[in-house]
Amino acid sequence: MTYLAGLNPGSQINHSGTTFTGDLLPRLLHALRDPSSGQLLVRHARFEAATFSDTANFGGVAFADAWFDGAVFSGDAVFRGASFAGRAGFRRATFAGSAGFSKAVFSRAADFGRAEFARKALFDNALLADAEFGGATFSDDAWFGAAKFSRDARFDQATFAKADFRRAKFFGNAEFSGVAFSGKALFDGAAFSGGASLHRALFSGDAGFGGARFDGDAHFGRATFSRSADFRGVKFSGDAWFGRVTFSDGVCFSSAKLVGSARFDATAFSGKAAFNRAEFSGGARFVEARFSDNADFSEAEFTGEAAFRRAAFRRAAFSGGAVFGAATFSASALFSGASFESPSRLGPLTCQGKLDLSGAHFRGPVTIEAATAFFACMRTRWDSTATLGLRYATADLTDAVMEYPMSVATHPSAFTYDRRLVDESGLAGLDPTARITSLSGVDAAHLTLTDVDLSGCLLTGTFHLDQLRLEGRCAFAPAPTGVHRHGAFSTRWTQRRTLAEEHHWRASTGSTGWSPASPGASVQQPAALAPVYRQLRKSFEDAKNEPDAADFYYGEMEMRRHDGYRPRSERALLTLYWAVSGYGLRASRALAWLLGAMAATVRIMMLWGIPENAPLAMTTGRLTGRSISLTTENPTPANPSGPLGSRLTSQRWEKSLRIVVNSVVFRSSGQNLTTVGTYTERASRLIEPALLGIAVLAVRGRVKR
């Protein structure tokens, strides 16, 4: 009693190791109460290792410094509304009953390290500066709802049954590394102004971060979520690290905003993963991520590069559906080396950069719909049927493997998803026609191309090219128009469809107007191009499209004619065939030669072939007894004489024309001719019908169905 009577408000007290029973604590606190204000004022309070057998009610007490380290609260501990102006130490304290710190104010360090809370721990609406809860154990509910941590908050290695941090505000760094949540962990609406670390955290119950805000970096690396994890509407203003996290149940990032880099490398999604309508403003990395159930990225927006690719030893894998309907990629989307077990549809999506599926493996039937600037499928493997609907894309299918029928087509109109048009504004101004740059190394036996641009496509090294099906309008590179230099001469190229490789080869020889190969690319020679033209010709012929097959026959013959490894005699014969009739495909050229041959024949006949005068036959007879024998002799036609100009008469021109017309239809004129005229007629009867036949066949080849 003498001790208590000597206490005044604001006195220093030291009750370390004291056991408080009965009304001892209330009497002690009553002695410290300011009679004028009614406020309990304690300057320095030391209660280390103290034992509070009954309810310890420090509600509303104003402490300067308070040490409760190692204290044991056998009953309820009430600190509601208490204030701690200095240090507050509760390290290794034991709270057997409920611990109530609602609306408490900790102006400086609050140390609850390795404290044990057997019943409810209430810190809702509390104000804490430096908060230390490292290694603390919360065996019952821990309420930190609307609490404010003005400086750093450390909960590393703490253990929670159920934790409620809804609407809590962390103004410094929040450290939850190694924390174990055996029940629900609720952070909905929480605000993290500094960095937040939940590295190796264990969430055995449901985890809720809906609407939370992370202004600094958020680290969840190697965390484990055994139940559902809700990140709907969360905003990560800094980097978000989810590398090697395990989501054993569903996880939802719907409408989340990830402003910085988002890293989900090697993350395991065992349940459904929902990222629909999420916004990735920085890079998004899902390298080596594994999606065991459906992965929904519908209507997600990726401003930076998005990587779903494989790393050195493991693929990114989609075992369930991969939904990217109406997803938008402002940069590149990298799925190189990814594995798709059973996606029925990938897209429709929009990618302003490169959509890279190189080395990806599709194990089931799939429809890919993409509006993208570049589409890479080098070494991509399809184990089942596949349909590729593309817009704006420049596609590279080098070494792709197709074991079942596959179709690549230009989608005729803008894609739709959920009855709404997919936004393609980022690709406005580009030609929506899909272009293929390479089929080298592809087995085209199961490939169908529809309405695609092949003007820059490399086809050398394609297998079974003769079985390639081309439907719709598949454009090849045209020959240059107008007059161009070819060596030392000027020439006008015949209009036809050509291979990109022929463009490269002719440009390398100095011919102008042809498109050169890319720097560093090898240029194929005619010997390698002739078989390509031959197989394409067969592909068109097998499709009963002989008119279009003619261009590829022309290209084949051109490559044979320029093949330096072929015998000169063969090349000379092909050159003659080209010059006379364009390999039997240019009717105008054959008709020009025919008219020239006819004009030459007419002129020769007028000058030297028709005799000067028609020779008259003379018949003589001999009478012997009653028998008479008659002999008719036809004099040799006399060669015309006189000046050459005098022979160019209308009469001789008419006779010459009849002779030539008969020769064209392979008939004899029946006229007496000079020796020169006789041989000229025979030559014209051989050459001119052939030229006429070639012209007819050329026309027939262009109109045959």
XYZ file of C-alpha atoms in Angstrom:
705
model
C 0.000 0.000 0.000
C 2.861 2.385 0.780
C 4.347 1.654 -2.695
C 1.104 2.331 -4.478
C 0.508 5.506 -2.527
C 3.850 6.824 -3.692
C 3.011 6.455 -7.392
C 1.925 9.409 -9.480
C 0.739 9.689 -13.093
C 3.787 9.347 -15.349
C 5.853 7.474 -12.765
C 8.383 4.867 -13.771
C 7.452 1.355 -12.734
C 9.377 -1.877 -12.822
C 7.494 -5.078 -12.186
C 9.667 -7.489 -14.101
C 8.990 -11.033 -12.966
C 5.969 -9.972 -10.935
C 2.899 -12.161 -10.798
C -0.299 -10.150 -10.914
C -3.277 -11.813 -9.277
C -6.567 -10.532 -8.000
C -6.958 -6.776 -8.083
C -3.248 -5.952 -7.933
C -3.066 -4.673 -11.519
C -6.200 -2.512 -11.293
C -4.926 -0.956 -8.067
C -1.559 -0.281 -9.714
C -3.150 1.378 -12.700
C -5.513 3.364 -10.504
C -2.518 4.923 -8.783
C -1.185 6.072 -12.168
C -4.429 7.730 -13.277
C -4.412 11.505 -13.675
C -7.325 12.682 -11.487
C -7.969 15.768 -13.609
C -8.123 14.085 -16.999
C -8.742 10.509 -15.985
C -5.887 9.426 -18.300
C -3.598 6.586 -17.242
C -0.066 7.843 -17.705
C 3.020 5.592 -17.446
C 6.416 6.994 -18.208
C 8.500 3.824 -18.274
C 6.905 0.476 -17.578
C 8.882 -2.713 -17.236
C 6.921 -5.918 -17.079
C 9.493 -8.353 -18.471
C 8.650 -11.953 -17.572
C 5.668 -10.743 -15.589
C 2.674 -13.031 -15.217
C -0.884 -11.769 -15.460
C -3.153 -14.450 -14.051
C -6.399 -12.668 -14.784
C -7.493 -10.184 -17.403
C -4.841 -7.545 -17.933
C -6.645 -4.370 -18.855
C -4.311 -1.667 -20.123
C -6.983 -0.111 -22.311
C -6.386 3.571 -22.959
C -3.072 3.645 -21.051
C -0.535 6.114 -22.376
C 2.946 4.593 -22.243
C 6.216 6.296 -22.945
C 8.250 3.083 -23.061
C 6.823 -0.297 -22.179
C 8.595 -3.616 -21.879
C 6.473 -6.754 -21.723
C 9.127 -9.069 -23.158
C 8.577 -12.633 -21.979
C 5.414 -11.683 -20.134
C 2.659 -14.261 -19.751
C -0.967 -13.158 -20.086
C -3.012 -16.053 -18.739
C -6.245 -14.199 -19.236
C -7.277 -11.661 -21.799
C -4.852 -8.858 -22.573
C -6.639 -5.588 -23.263
C -4.644 -2.750 -24.808
C -7.494 -1.237 -26.774
C -6.817 2.441 -27.408
C -3.484 2.306 -25.589
C -0.687 4.504 -26.855
C 3.033 3.843 -26.869
C 5.080 6.986 -27.439
C 8.363 5.132 -27.204
C 9.388 1.557 -27.612
C 6.833 -1.182 -27.000
C 8.388 -4.566 -26.314
C 6.304 -7.747 -26.295
C 9.015 -10.057 -27.539
C 8.392 -13.722 -26.657
C 5.284 -12.678 -24.763
C 2.596 -15.312 -24.328
C -1.075 -14.420 -24.734
C -3.149 -17.340 -23.477
C -6.356 -15.381 -23.806
C -7.371 -12.888 -26.429
C -5.015 -10.019 -27.164
C -6.805 -6.789 -27.887
C -4.796 -3.973 -29.444
C -7.631 -2.438 -31.449
C -7.022 1.253 -32.129
C -3.759 1.105 -30.199
C -1.083 3.589 -31.263
C 2.585 2.574 -31.491
C 4.562 5.710 -32.300
C 7.923 3.961 -32.381
C 9.074 0.364 -32.516
C 6.549 -2.320 -31.597
C 8.309 -5.634 -31.042
C 6.133 -8.753 -30.932
C 8.889 -11.019 -32.236
C 8.263 -14.692 -31.394
C 5.227 -13.769 -29.365
C 2.552 -16.437 -28.990
C -1.123 -15.650 -29.395
C -3.238 -18.631 -28.323
C -6.571 -16.892 -28.857
C -7.692 -14.012 -31.001
C -5.214 -11.226 -31.665
C -6.958 -7.949 -32.432
C -4.923 -5.190 -34.053
C -7.714 -3.757 -36.197
C -7.479 -0.002 -36.725
C -4.204 0.059 -34.815
C -1.453 2.517 -35.757
C 2.042 1.032 -35.794
C 5.374 2.546 -36.765
C 8.122 -0.090 -36.907
C 6.300 -3.352 -36.306
C 8.179 -6.554 -35.564
C 6.174 -9.802 -35.572
C 8.915 -12.068 -36.877
C 8.474 -15.661 -35.711
C 5.243 -14.844 -33.913
C 2.591 -17.541 -33.590
C -1.091 -16.743 -34.066
C -3.012 -19.891 -33.129
C -6.401 -18.256 -33.578
C -7.712 -15.388 -35.664
C -5.371 -12.472 -36.198
C -7.187 -9.256 -37.026
C -5.200 -6.441 -38.590
C -8.084 -4.984 -40.548
C -7.627 -1.282 -41.382
C -4.408 -1.233 -39.353
C -1.785 1.287 -40.458
C 1.933 0.538 -40.505
C 3.683 3.873 -40.965
C 7.132 2.294 -41.271
C 8.384 -1.210 -41.848
C 6.291 -4.209 -40.834
C 8.098 -7.516 -40.345
C 6.139 -10.757 -40.093
C 8.796 -13.097 -41.493
C 8.574 -16.717 -40.278
C 5.338 -15.942 -38.406
C 2.589 -18.547 -38.178
C -1.078 -17.649 -38.640
C -4.245 -19.648 -38.292
C -6.509 -17.091 -39.908
C -5.119 -13.673 -40.790
C -7.211 -10.663 -41.690
C -5.302 -7.688 -43.131
C -8.189 -6.296 -45.130
C -7.829 -2.571 -45.845
C -4.560 -2.495 -43.897
C -2.049 0.123 -45.021
C 1.681 -0.526 -45.136
C 3.602 2.710 -45.696
C 7.027 1.085 -45.348
C 8.281 -2.307 -46.367
C 6.084 -5.291 -45.504
C 8.043 -8.461 -44.802
C 6.083 -11.731 -44.790
C 8.843 -14.067 -45.978
C 8.419 -17.631 -44.797
C 5.064 -16.900 -43.179
C 2.722 -19.873 -42.786
C -1.047 -19.264 -43.043
C -2.867 -22.435 -42.011
C -6.267 -20.819 -42.486
C -7.543 -17.982 -44.590
C -5.224 -15.085 -45.356
C -7.194 -11.998 -46.272
C -5.440 -8.932 -47.674
C -8.350 -7.589 -49.696
C -8.126 -3.840 -50.157
C -4.748 -3.654 -48.415
C -2.305 -0.958 -49.557
C 1.456 -1.581 -49.698
C 3.258 1.704 -50.313
C 6.722 0.210 -49.960
C 8.042 -3.161 -50.955
C 6.123 -6.292 -50.011
C 7.830 -9.635 -49.611
C 5.959 -12.909 -49.218
C 8.885 -15.005 -50.363
C 8.393 -18.706 -49.505
C 5.104 -17.909 -47.763
C 2.772 -20.859 -47.243
C -0.959 -20.316 -47.740
C -2.767 -23.481 -46.613
C -6.166 -21.822 -46.721
C -7.774 -19.415 -49.119
C -5.730 -16.321 -49.910
C -7.468 -13.067 -50.739
C -5.728 -10.023 -52.190
C -8.684 -8.664 -54.115
C -8.401 -4.947 -54.747
C -5.069 -4.717 -52.936
C -2.526 -2.123 -54.066
C 1.233 -2.674 -54.251
C 3.033 0.606 -54.950
C 6.491 -0.922 -54.608
C 7.875 -4.277 -55.673
C 5.932 -7.347 -54.569
C 7.864 -10.583 -54.044
C 5.935 -13.850 -53.854
C 8.785 -16.028 -55.095
C 8.515 -19.739 -54.145
C 5.321 -19.120 -52.189
C 2.798 -21.970 -51.979
C -0.957 -21.490 -52.293
C -2.693 -24.745 -51.336
C -6.196 -23.361 -51.781
C -7.676 -20.681 -54.003
C -5.825 -17.388 -54.416
C -7.753 -14.255 -55.313
C -5.893 -11.297 -56.836
C -8.863 -9.782 -58.640
C -8.503 -6.090 -59.273
C -5.119 -5.926 -57.563
C -2.695 -3.253 -58.753
C 1.064 -3.804 -58.845
C 2.734 -0.453 -59.529
C 6.207 -1.940 -59.143
C 7.538 -5.312 -60.194
C 5.502 -8.391 -59.278
C 7.595 -11.498 -58.639
C 5.773 -14.827 -58.633
C 8.666 -16.963 -59.804
C 8.431 -20.671 -58.822
C 5.188 -20.117 -56.954
C 2.892 -23.126 -56.567
C -0.844 -22.556 -57.018
C -2.381 -25.904 -56.055
C -5.922 -24.648 -56.566
C -7.425 -21.936 -58.704
C -5.907 -18.468 -58.915
C -7.625 -15.361 -60.170
C -5.923 -12.213 -61.476
C -8.999 -10.962 -63.316
C -8.833 -7.223 -64.046
C -5.517 -6.987 -62.215
C -3.145 -4.192 -63.229
C 0.544 -5.057 -63.352
C 2.405 -1.849 -64.152
C 5.953 -3.069 -63.665
C 7.510 -6.317 -64.702
C 5.383 -9.381 -63.928
C 7.424 -12.545 -63.482
C 5.785 -15.935 -63.202
C 8.820 -17.968 -64.271
C 8.568 -21.706 -63.474
C 5.282 -21.113 -61.645
C 2.986 -24.122 -61.296
C -0.745 -23.509 -61.843
C -2.475 -26.758 -60.813
C -5.973 -25.315 -60.884
C -7.639 -22.824 -63.141
C -5.637 -19.675 -63.772
C -7.728 -16.609 -64.614
C -5.963 -13.557 -66.015
C -8.906 -12.315 -68.050
C -8.975 -8.553 -68.522
C -5.651 -8.234 -66.717
C -3.378 -5.387 -67.809
C 0.367 -6.025 -68.098
C 2.030 -2.653 -68.660
C 5.582 -3.923 -68.252
C 7.044 -7.199 -69.391
C 5.116 -10.365 -68.544
C 7.230 -13.487 -68.080
C 5.701 -16.942 -67.793
C 8.880 -18.744 -68.816
C 8.666 -22.446 -67.899
C 5.274 -21.859 -66.283
C 3.021 -24.919 -66.160
C -0.767 -24.645 -66.468
C -2.390 -27.958 -65.512
C -5.941 -26.669 -65.964
C -7.473 -23.931 -68.083
C -5.445 -20.735 -68.462
C -7.708 -17.806 -69.241
C -6.049 -14.680 -70.656
C -9.099 -13.499 -72.561
C -9.192 -9.740 -73.158
C -5.883 -9.323 -71.330
C -3.650 -6.434 -72.427
C 0.112 -6.835 -72.709
C 1.931 -3.556 -73.297
C 5.427 -4.959 -72.903
C 6.866 -8.216 -74.135
C 4.990 -11.331 -73.036
C 7.048 -14.519 -72.729
C 5.435 -17.950 -72.375
C 8.465 -19.694 -73.795
C 10.663 -22.527 -72.687
C 14.037 -22.092 -70.991
C 17.062 -24.315 -71.235
C 15.583 -27.530 -69.855
C 11.839 -27.182 -69.409
C 8.938 -26.036 -71.535
C 6.130 -23.732 -70.635
C 3.168 -26.100 -70.686
C -0.586 -25.643 -71.165
C -2.208 -28.962 -70.193
C -5.713 -27.548 -70.289
C -7.259 -24.903 -72.470
C -5.222 -21.835 -73.364
C -7.722 -19.004 -73.789
C -6.371 -15.820 -75.347
C -9.580 -14.564 -76.925
C -9.399 -10.820 -77.654
C -6.025 -10.619 -75.883
C -3.907 -7.686 -77.086
C -0.105 -7.684 -77.300
C 1.454 -4.297 -78.036
C 4.918 -5.845 -78.275
C 5.961 -9.434 -78.963
C 4.255 -12.558 -77.618
C 6.757 -15.388 -77.243
C 5.456 -18.952 -76.996
C 8.621 -20.533 -78.374
C 9.061 -24.085 -77.122
C 5.726 -24.091 -75.273
C 3.660 -27.260 -75.070
C -0.092 -27.236 -75.682
C -1.756 -30.474 -74.635
C -5.377 -29.905 -75.554
C -6.217 -26.371 -76.660
C -9.073 -26.343 -79.123
C -8.649 -22.659 -79.912
C -5.843 -20.164 -79.456
C -7.117 -16.649 -80.011
C -8.375 -14.632 -81.678
C -5.632 -12.349 -80.451
C -3.882 -9.218 -81.658
C -0.115 -8.791 -81.583
C 1.617 -5.689 -82.913
C 5.036 -7.313 -82.609
C 6.024 -10.922 -83.246
C 3.858 -13.848 -82.270
C 6.472 -16.555 -81.820
C 5.396 -20.203 -81.706
C 8.766 -21.544 -82.829
C 9.462 -24.955 -81.364
C 6.020 -25.133 -79.769
C 4.280 -28.503 -79.600
C 0.519 -28.850 -80.181
C -0.627 -32.308 -79.161
C -4.313 -31.932 -80.002
C -6.488 -30.321 -82.669
C -6.195 -26.555 -82.602
C -7.485 -23.453 -84.320
C -5.140 -20.465 -84.124
C -6.558 -17.060 -84.969
C -4.213 -14.104 -84.840
C -3.889 -10.620 -86.225
C -0.178 -9.996 -85.912
C 2.659 -8.272 -87.718
C 4.992 -11.290 -87.579
C 4.165 -14.945 -87.009
C 7.022 -17.388 -86.375
C 6.418 -21.150 -86.439
C 9.928 -22.425 -87.025
C 10.228 -26.070 -85.898
C 6.686 -25.973 -84.540
C 5.090 -29.408 -84.257
C 1.422 -30.269 -84.752
C 0.391 -33.804 -83.739
C -3.168 -33.330 -84.942
C -5.187 -31.206 -87.320
C -4.582 -27.470 -87.220
C -6.211 -24.416 -88.741
C -4.361 -21.112 -88.844
C -6.445 -18.044 -89.577
C -4.150 -15.044 -89.922
C -4.438 -11.345 -90.651
C -1.606 -8.898 -91.408
C 0.894 -11.627 -90.581
C 4.277 -12.290 -92.145
C 4.631 -15.976 -91.277
C 7.737 -18.162 -91.202
C 7.037 -21.918 -91.180
C 10.611 -23.135 -91.644
C 11.044 -26.785 -90.545
C 7.516 -26.971 -89.117
C 6.229 -30.535 -88.631
C 2.688 -31.383 -89.705
C 1.507 -34.950 -89.230
C -2.139 -34.261 -90.039
C -3.993 -31.905 -92.396
C -3.228 -28.278 -91.737
C -4.659 -25.124 -93.250
C -3.142 -21.648 -93.355
C -5.481 -18.961 -94.598
C -6.008 -15.228 -94.586
C -9.048 -14.481 -92.466
C -11.324 -12.416 -94.708
C -12.609 -9.989 -92.063
C -11.833 -8.730 -88.567
C -12.012 -11.367 -85.849
C -14.848 -11.413 -83.352
C -14.861 -12.659 -79.777
C -17.930 -12.943 -77.623
C -19.890 -11.240 -80.424
C -17.589 -8.215 -80.378
C -14.958 -7.159 -82.881
C -11.389 -7.730 -81.761
C -9.404 -4.490 -81.649
C -6.978 -4.395 -84.604
C -6.303 -0.659 -84.511
C -2.642 -1.244 -83.676
C -2.184 -2.825 -87.100
C -4.135 -0.220 -89.047
C -2.515 0.762 -92.318
C -1.041 -2.695 -92.978
C -2.210 -5.096 -95.662
C -4.456 -7.660 -93.921
C -3.324 -10.411 -96.296
C -1.228 -13.083 -94.627
C 2.253 -13.580 -96.104
C 4.447 -16.651 -95.801
C 8.190 -16.119 -95.999
C 9.415 -19.707 -95.845
C 8.213 -23.299 -96.133
C 11.721 -24.685 -96.249
C 11.994 -28.028 -94.487
C 8.214 -28.479 -94.334
C 6.453 -31.634 -95.508
C 3.663 -30.063 -97.547
C 1.746 -33.302 -98.111
C -0.934 -32.227 -95.606
C -0.735 -28.472 -96.112
C -3.410 -26.255 -97.643
C -2.851 -22.548 -98.278
C -5.775 -20.237 -98.924
C -5.589 -16.582 -99.986
C -2.013 -16.117 -98.781
C 0.803 -14.087 -100.308
C 3.728 -16.289 -101.389
C 5.619 -13.573 -103.226
C 8.448 -13.683 -100.698
C 8.183 -17.346 -99.743
C 11.259 -19.597 -99.860
C 10.189 -22.988 -101.202
C 13.495 -24.749 -101.803
C 13.874 -27.637 -99.394
C 10.116 -28.195 -99.076
C 9.114 -31.868 -99.156
C 6.210 -33.179 -101.259
C 5.641 -29.764 -102.732
C 3.685 -31.412 -105.525
C 1.017 -32.311 -102.940
C 0.639 -28.762 -101.674
C -2.901 -27.455 -102.132
C -3.322 -23.820 -103.097
C -6.810 -22.413 -102.917
C -8.292 -18.991 -103.377
C -5.905 -16.265 -104.473
C -2.367 -17.282 -103.593
C -0.073 -14.634 -105.025
C 3.458 -15.365 -106.195
C 6.126 -12.818 -107.026
C 5.508 -11.336 -110.503
C 8.248 -10.824 -113.051
C 9.359 -7.185 -113.416
C 7.279 -5.016 -115.708
C 8.660 -2.612 -118.282
C 12.114 -2.582 -119.837
C 15.082 -3.543 -117.661
C 18.755 -4.140 -118.102
C 19.860 -7.737 -118.504
C 23.605 -7.898 -118.782
C 24.668 -5.579 -121.579
C 21.204 -5.570 -123.138
C 17.809 -4.163 -122.365
C 14.938 -6.595 -122.199
C 11.271 -6.796 -121.418
C 10.398 -9.698 -119.153
C 7.427 -11.910 -119.871
C 4.704 -11.505 -117.286
C 4.376 -14.618 -115.154
C 4.352 -15.831 -111.559
C 7.800 -16.573 -110.230
C 9.516 -17.871 -107.116
C 11.163 -15.530 -104.648
C 14.351 -17.565 -105.119
C 14.368 -16.774 -108.859
C 14.166 -13.087 -107.979
C 17.171 -13.480 -105.712
C 19.167 -15.381 -108.318
C 18.457 -12.984 -111.183
C 19.235 -9.984 -108.970
C 22.569 -11.602 -108.083
C 23.411 -11.866 -111.798
C 22.976 -8.124 -112.294
C 19.494 -8.084 -113.804
C 17.511 -5.063 -112.694
C 13.926 -5.071 -111.491
C 14.288 -8.313 -109.532
C 14.190 -8.380 -105.723
C 17.535 -9.244 -104.116
C 17.970 -11.687 -101.252
C 18.347 -10.479 -97.683
C 21.913 -9.663 -96.649
C 23.753 -12.830 -95.709
C 21.142 -15.148 -97.211
C 22.279 -17.835 -99.627
C 21.149 -17.550 -103.251
C 19.782 -20.709 -104.853
C 20.990 -21.607 -108.328
C 18.814 -22.679 -111.294
C 19.617 -26.369 -110.740
C 17.895 -26.162 -107.333
C 14.951 -24.109 -108.583
C 13.926 -26.279 -111.527
C 12.581 -29.121 -109.306
C 10.636 -26.594 -107.224
C 8.918 -25.219 -110.304
C 8.276 -28.769 -111.511
C 6.573 -29.817 -108.280
C 4.442 -26.681 -108.151
C 3.404 -27.287 -111.743
C 2.344 -30.815 -110.831
C 0.409 -29.503 -107.843
C -1.626 -27.230 -110.111
C -2.089 -29.926 -112.729
C -3.315 -32.424 -110.125
C -5.837 -29.812 -109.064
C -7.013 -29.588 -112.714
C -5.711 -26.049 -112.924
C -3.585 -26.314 -116.032
C -3.798 -22.615 -117.038
C -2.079 -21.560 -113.813
C 0.329 -24.480 -114.035
C 1.703 -22.947 -117.255
C 3.654 -20.248 -115.404
C 5.484 -22.842 -113.344
C 6.253 -24.905 -116.432
C 7.730 -21.748 -117.951
C 9.794 -21.194 -114.803
C 10.996 -24.784 -114.851
C 12.150 -24.471 -118.465
C 13.854 -21.147 -117.709
C 15.823 -22.719 -114.873
C 16.807 -25.656 -117.099
C 17.916 -23.261 -119.817
C 20.123 -21.333 -117.380
C 21.461 -24.403 -115.596
C 25.183 -24.366 -116.323
C 25.513 -28.051 -115.439
C 23.331 -29.178 -118.343
C 24.832 -30.019 -121.767
C 25.234 -27.109 -124.132
C 23.221 -28.866 -126.814
C 20.255 -29.167 -124.485
C 20.556 -25.541 -123.423
C 20.795 -24.451 -127.067
C 17.667 -26.416 -127.932
C 15.837 -24.887 -124.952
C 16.999 -21.426 -126.018
C 15.574 -22.026 -129.492
C 12.336 -23.303 -127.989
C 12.169 -20.211 -125.753
C 12.910 -17.802 -128.592
C 10.380 -19.339 -130.984
C 7.392 -19.841 -128.721
C 8.210 -19.159 -125.073
C 8.352 -22.916 -124.431
C 5.083 -23.397 -126.226
C 3.279 -21.003 -123.907
C 3.498 -17.679 -125.700
C 1.033 -17.722 -128.620
C 1.910 -14.186 -129.641
C 5.556 -15.106 -130.044
C 4.732 -18.181 -132.142
C 2.295 -16.176 -134.289
C 4.896 -13.469 -134.788
C 7.380 -16.048 -136.000
C 4.668 -17.605 -138.193
C 3.857 -14.283 -139.810
C 7.544 -13.610 -140.277
C 8.065 -17.022 -141.866
C 5.081 -16.508 -144.153
C 6.313 -13.054 -145.179
C 9.775 -14.457 -145.876
C 8.331 -17.333 -147.865
C 6.180 -14.976 -149.954
C 9.177 -12.805 -150.711
C 11.384 -15.743 -151.676
C 8.668 -17.106 -153.918
C 8.174 -13.778 -155.647
C 11.882 -13.289 -156.233
C 13.141 -16.785 -157.022
C 10.482 -19.456 -156.520
C 7.904 -18.767 -159.248
C 9.213 -19.379 -162.822
C 9.304 -16.557 -165.312
C 6.637 -18.172 -167.473
C 4.492 -21.169 -166.804
C 6.095 -24.035 -168.816
C 3.799 -25.668 -171.368
C 3.671 -29.412 -171.483
C 4.601 -30.981 -174.933
C 3.121 -34.311 -176.022
C 4.639 -36.335 -178.902
C 3.389 -39.635 -180.342
C 4.561 -42.554 -182.547
C 2.209 -44.635 -184.665
C 3.271 -48.219 -185.136
C 0.770 -50.322 -186.957
C -2.393 -49.981 -185.094
C -0.653 -48.848 -181.894
C 0.175 -45.312 -180.923
C 2.445 -44.254 -178.025
C 2.245 -40.770 -176.522
C 4.950 -39.054 -174.453
C 4.329 -35.846 -172.505
C 7.281 -33.805 -171.388
C 7.201 -31.030 -168.835
C 9.940 -28.572 -169.467
C 12.031 -27.443 -166.485
C 10.652 -24.161 -165.169
C 12.841 -21.308 -166.135
C 14.252 -19.152 -163.389
C 12.976 -15.622 -163.499
C 15.230 -13.132 -165.124
C 15.541 -9.421 -165.093
C 15.865 -6.988 -162.217
C 14.545 -8.157 -158.823
C 12.185 -5.189 -158.625
C 10.468 -6.262 -161.813
C 9.534 -9.564 -160.194
C 7.522 -7.934 -157.410
C 4.230 -7.871 -159.256
C 0.729 -8.391 -157.962
C 0.308 -11.502 -160.051
C 3.420 -13.118 -158.628
C 2.404 -11.947 -155.077
C -0.990 -13.639 -155.399
C 0.597 -16.893 -156.535
C 3.144 -16.724 -153.695
C 0.441 -16.090 -151.119
C -1.570 -19.126 -152.284
C 1.562 -21.243 -151.969
C 2.235 -19.981 -148.424
C -1.349 -20.446 -147.253
C -1.349 -23.992 -148.508
C 1.959 -24.611 -146.769
C 0.577 -23.368 -143.438
C -2.179 -25.980 -143.572
C 0.312 -28.562 -144.817
C -1.021 -28.760 -148.388
C 0.822 -28.672 -151.684
C 0.061 -25.748 -153.952
C 0.285 -27.878 -157.124
C 2.128 -25.099 -158.959
C 5.291 -25.388 -161.041
C 8.127 -23.878 -159.088
C 11.775 -23.329 -159.603
C 14.268 -25.391 -157.693
C 14.529 -22.653 -155.054
C 10.763 -22.436 -154.832
C 10.398 -26.195 -154.458
C 12.759 -26.407 -151.467
C 11.298 -23.251 -149.962
C 7.816 -24.705 -150.163
C 8.939 -27.915 -148.497
C 10.605 -26.006 -145.695
C 7.555 -23.817 -145.145
C 5.277 -26.862 -145.110
C 7.413 -28.189 -142.245
C 7.994 -25.035 -140.229
C 4.845 -22.981 -140.589
C 2.299 -25.672 -139.589
C 4.472 -26.360 -136.546
C 4.416 -22.690 -135.563
C 0.664 -22.558 -136.067
C 0.231 -25.678 -133.943
C 2.376 -24.230 -131.178
C 0.307 -21.047 -131.161
C -2.927 -23.017 -130.999
C -1.616 -25.143 -128.127
C -0.479 -22.032 -126.240
C -3.947 -20.529 -126.502
C -5.488 -23.839 -125.531
C -3.234 -24.032 -122.478
C -4.467 -20.672 -121.223
C -8.171 -21.406 -121.597
C -8.279 -25.117 -120.800
C -10.346 -26.079 -117.786
